Every structure is written in structure tokens, then in C-alpha cells.
């Protein structure tokens, strides 16, 4: 029998469900960084998901204009086809070295071709070849099966992430009409 001061199990469950917000897999294991693209007034922002093991998943930010009407995705660039990038072993031999602003892929829409760029110093471990046959995943599952690339940033400075926006700062930036003076 419960004493009057102890809540019953049903009350505990209700109180817990009100207090506990169930986080998604990405929210639990990744830090969100938004790379803001301010050139020529475009809104071609990208989302960088950084794991504690220095693996970074690159995807499109929810405000990216390519998400409106994605037709195709291509990793075949003038610098070579990134699909052919073969990585093997514990030390990830064969990984292509990426610099900031290197183009990772092209997203072709009905009206425009968007160049998706890398924002980090690191090694390209994988590009998402599923996007070649299912480009709609960029829009429907951007933080899951619709990721663009995986980059290993270990051995590089984490100071490179200081230039990106956190989720809160990005939300404020977008709601303020993309103005940088957020005072």
C-alpha cells in the first residue's frame, strides 16, 4: 500500500513524460552546426553534424532552396567522380583530402544547379550513393538516409567549428530575416 506522500506509478509515468523530451538519434549523438552561405544573397546553407569521434555528416539545412524541387544528384565533378573514392582500413587509406569550399556534389533542380560545398578540413570517407537513385531523400530524410557526405575531421583543429552557427543562433538568424546583427 502506498503512503499518502508517495505518488502512484501512473502519476510518475505522466510526470516523466511531461519532463522528458525524447531526442532523436541525431540530437542525442551529434552537435549541430549550420554553415551559412552569404554570397550574392543566396540561402544555400548546409548542416554539419559533428559526432564526438570527429566524424562529420554533411547535409542540407532545412532552408536550402534545393529542397523545393530536387531532380538529380551528381558526384561526378571536374575534379573527378567522388563515388570512386575508395577508403579502406583502420587508418582510412585512400580517403580524399578536402579543403573548405571544395565542391562535394551538384544538386540539380528544375530551375538551377546547386553546388554543395565542403566547409571543413578533413578526409572524405563516404558520399551517399543512394542519392543517385533516390534524390528525394535529401528532402524527406536529410539527417538520415539523405545525408550527402561523411568527413573525418580528426587531426584538425576544432576551432574551425567556431565560425558556424549553433541551432539556436541559426533559428534566430533565419527568423530575423537572415540578418547578422542579432542583438
Short mmCIF file of C-alpha atoms in Angstrom, two decimals:
data_model
loop_
_atom_site.label_atom_id
_atom_site.label_comp_id
_atom_site.label_asym_id
_atom_site.label_seq_id
_atom_site.Cartn_x
_atom_site.Cartn_y
_atom_site.Cartn_z
CA UNK A 1 0.00 0.00 0.00
CA UNK A 2 1.26 3.45 -0.89
CA UNK A 3 1.57 6.14 1.69
CA UNK A 4 -0.13 9.45 1.01
CA UNK A 5 3.20 11.17 0.32
CA UNK A 6 4.28 8.68 -2.38
CA UNK A 7 2.81 9.14 -5.85
CA UNK A 8 1.39 6.10 -7.61
CA UNK A 9 3.11 4.66 -10.69
CA UNK A 10 0.63 6.24 -13.12
CA UNK A 11 1.40 9.72 -11.77
CA UNK A 12 5.15 9.03 -12.06
CA UNK A 13 4.79 8.00 -15.70
CA UNK A 14 2.74 11.09 -16.55
CA UNK A 15 5.18 13.40 -14.79
CA UNK A 16 8.15 11.76 -16.54
CA UNK A 17 6.55 12.05 -19.98
CA UNK A 18 5.90 15.75 -19.37
CA UNK A 19 9.51 16.36 -18.25
CA UNK A 20 11.30 14.10 -20.71
CA UNK A 21 11.53 15.13 -24.33
CA UNK A 22 12.61 12.19 -26.42
CA UNK A 23 15.54 13.28 -28.52
CA UNK A 24 16.15 11.93 -31.99
CA UNK A 25 19.26 9.89 -32.71
CA UNK A 26 20.98 12.94 -34.23
CA UNK A 27 20.05 15.18 -31.31
CA UNK A 28 21.49 12.67 -28.85
CA UNK A 29 24.79 11.91 -30.55
CA UNK A 30 25.65 14.89 -32.76
CA UNK A 31 26.32 18.58 -32.32
CA UNK A 32 24.52 20.68 -34.93
CA UNK A 33 26.46 23.36 -36.80
CA UNK A 34 24.99 25.47 -39.58
CA UNK A 35 27.27 26.74 -42.33
CA UNK A 36 25.80 30.00 -43.58
CA UNK A 37 26.21 30.87 -47.25
CA UNK A 38 26.04 34.65 -47.66
CA UNK A 39 27.49 35.04 -51.13
CA UNK A 40 25.34 37.03 -53.53
CA UNK A 41 22.28 36.83 -51.28
CA UNK A 42 21.82 33.09 -51.67
CA UNK A 43 20.45 30.99 -48.82
CA UNK A 44 22.36 27.83 -49.65
CA UNK A 45 23.08 26.87 -46.04
CA UNK A 46 24.34 23.46 -45.00
CA UNK A 47 24.01 21.46 -41.81
CA UNK A 48 27.11 19.83 -40.32
CA UNK A 49 26.51 17.09 -37.75
CA UNK A 50 29.62 16.54 -35.62
CA UNK A 51 29.95 13.32 -33.62
CA UNK A 52 32.25 13.02 -30.61
CA UNK A 53 34.54 10.70 -32.62
CA UNK A 54 35.34 13.56 -35.08
CA UNK A 55 33.13 12.22 -37.83
CA UNK A 56 31.08 14.94 -39.51
CA UNK A 57 27.97 14.26 -41.58
CA UNK A 58 27.18 16.90 -44.20
CA UNK A 59 23.59 17.52 -45.23
CA UNK A 60 21.44 20.41 -46.37
CA UNK A 61 19.94 22.88 -43.92
CA UNK A 62 16.12 22.93 -43.88
CA UNK A 63 16.16 26.38 -45.52
CA UNK A 64 18.25 25.34 -48.53
CA UNK A 65 16.42 26.24 -51.78
CA UNK A 66 17.39 22.93 -53.44
CA UNK A 67 14.97 21.13 -51.15
CA UNK A 68 12.00 22.61 -53.01
CA UNK A 69 12.42 20.54 -56.17
CA UNK A 70 15.37 18.12 -56.26
CA UNK A 71 15.69 16.33 -59.62
CA UNK A 72 19.08 14.64 -59.51
CA UNK A 73 22.29 14.49 -57.50
CA UNK A 74 25.71 14.07 -59.10
CA UNK A 75 29.08 13.36 -57.51
CA UNK A 76 30.79 13.42 -60.93
CA UNK A 77 32.72 16.68 -60.79
CA UNK A 78 35.52 18.20 -62.85
CA UNK A 79 37.97 17.13 -60.11
CA UNK A 80 36.85 13.51 -60.53
CA UNK A 81 33.99 11.25 -59.58
CA UNK A 82 33.79 11.10 -55.78
CA UNK A 83 31.82 7.85 -55.96
CA UNK A 84 35.10 6.17 -56.98
CA UNK A 85 36.76 7.33 -53.73
CA UNK A 86 37.69 4.02 -52.07
CA UNK A 87 38.60 4.10 -48.38
CA UNK A 88 39.97 1.08 -46.54
CA UNK A 89 41.48 0.05 -43.25
CA UNK A 90 41.64 1.41 -39.78
CA UNK A 91 43.57 4.49 -40.89
CA UNK A 92 41.14 5.15 -43.78
CA UNK A 93 43.69 4.84 -46.55
CA UNK A 94 42.57 6.27 -49.85
CA UNK A 95 40.40 9.00 -48.34
CA UNK A 96 40.37 12.15 -50.44
CA UNK A 97 41.69 15.21 -48.61
CA UNK A 98 39.13 18.02 -48.59
CA UNK A 99 39.64 21.70 -48.01
CA UNK A 100 36.96 24.29 -47.23
CA UNK A 101 34.94 25.35 -50.29
CA UNK A 102 35.74 22.15 -52.25
CA UNK A 103 32.65 21.05 -54.17
CA UNK A 104 31.27 17.70 -52.99
CA UNK A 105 28.29 17.32 -55.30
CA UNK A 106 25.83 19.02 -57.59
CA UNK A 107 22.13 19.05 -56.79
CA UNK A 108 20.15 19.62 -59.96
CA UNK A 109 16.73 21.19 -59.63
CA UNK A 110 14.21 22.21 -62.24
CA UNK A 111 15.47 25.79 -62.38
CA UNK A 112 19.05 25.70 -61.12
CA UNK A 113 22.11 23.61 -60.30
CA UNK A 114 23.34 23.98 -56.71
CA UNK A 115 26.97 23.24 -55.85
CA UNK A 116 27.22 21.65 -52.41
CA UNK A 117 30.50 22.60 -50.80
CA UNK A 118 32.63 21.21 -48.05
CA UNK A 119 33.23 23.62 -45.17
CA UNK A 120 35.91 21.71 -43.24
CA UNK A 121 39.49 20.50 -43.37
CA UNK A 122 39.25 16.74 -43.33
CA UNK A 123 39.19 13.46 -45.21
CA UNK A 124 36.22 12.37 -47.29
CA UNK A 125 35.19 8.94 -46.04
CA UNK A 126 31.98 8.41 -47.96
CA UNK A 127 29.48 10.02 -50.29
CA UNK A 128 25.88 8.88 -50.24
CA UNK A 129 25.47 6.95 -53.48
CA UNK A 130 21.82 6.24 -52.60
CA UNK A 131 21.09 9.85 -53.59
CA UNK A 132 21.98 8.99 -57.20
CA UNK A 133 18.85 6.83 -57.49
CA UNK A 134 16.73 8.43 -54.74
CA UNK A 135 17.46 12.20 -54.69
CA UNK A 136 14.19 12.87 -52.84
CA UNK A 137 15.89 11.59 -49.66
CA UNK A 138 17.63 14.98 -49.40
CA UNK A 139 14.23 16.43 -48.57
CA UNK A 140 12.49 13.56 -46.78
CA UNK A 141 15.35 12.25 -44.61
CA UNK A 142 18.14 14.87 -44.52
CA UNK A 143 19.58 13.70 -41.18
CA UNK A 144 19.20 10.03 -42.03
CA UNK A 145 19.40 8.26 -45.37
CA UNK A 146 19.52 11.62 -47.17
CA UNK A 147 22.94 12.75 -45.95
CA UNK A 148 25.39 13.99 -48.59
CA UNK A 149 28.83 13.01 -47.29
CA UNK A 150 30.81 11.87 -44.28
CA UNK A 151 34.07 13.65 -43.47
CA UNK A 152 36.63 12.70 -40.84
CA UNK A 153 37.94 15.85 -39.15
CA UNK A 154 40.23 14.14 -36.62
CA UNK A 155 43.70 15.62 -36.51
CA UNK A 156 42.37 19.05 -37.42
CA UNK A 157 41.55 21.90 -35.09
CA UNK A 158 38.06 22.06 -33.65
CA UNK A 159 38.39 25.84 -33.87
CA UNK A 160 37.15 25.52 -37.44
CA UNK A 161 33.67 24.96 -35.96
CA UNK A 162 33.65 28.36 -34.22
CA UNK A 163 32.64 30.09 -37.46
CA UNK A 164 29.39 28.09 -37.71
CA UNK A 165 26.05 28.79 -36.08
CA UNK A 166 24.53 26.64 -33.35
CA UNK A 167 20.91 25.53 -33.73
CA UNK A 168 19.64 28.37 -31.52
CA UNK A 169 21.71 31.01 -33.27
CA UNK A 170 20.65 29.70 -36.69
CA UNK A 171 16.97 29.78 -35.74
CA UNK A 172 17.37 33.36 -34.58
CA UNK A 173 19.26 34.22 -37.77
CA UNK A 174 16.54 32.78 -40.01
CA UNK A 175 13.66 34.34 -38.07
CA UNK A 176 15.40 37.75 -38.20
CA UNK A 177 15.35 37.70 -41.99
CA UNK A 178 18.92 36.39 -42.30
CA UNK A 179 20.47 39.49 -40.75
CA UNK A 180 23.77 39.01 -38.93
CA UNK A 181 23.21 41.75 -36.34
CA UNK A 182 21.21 39.66 -33.88
CA UNK A 183 21.33 41.97 -30.84
#
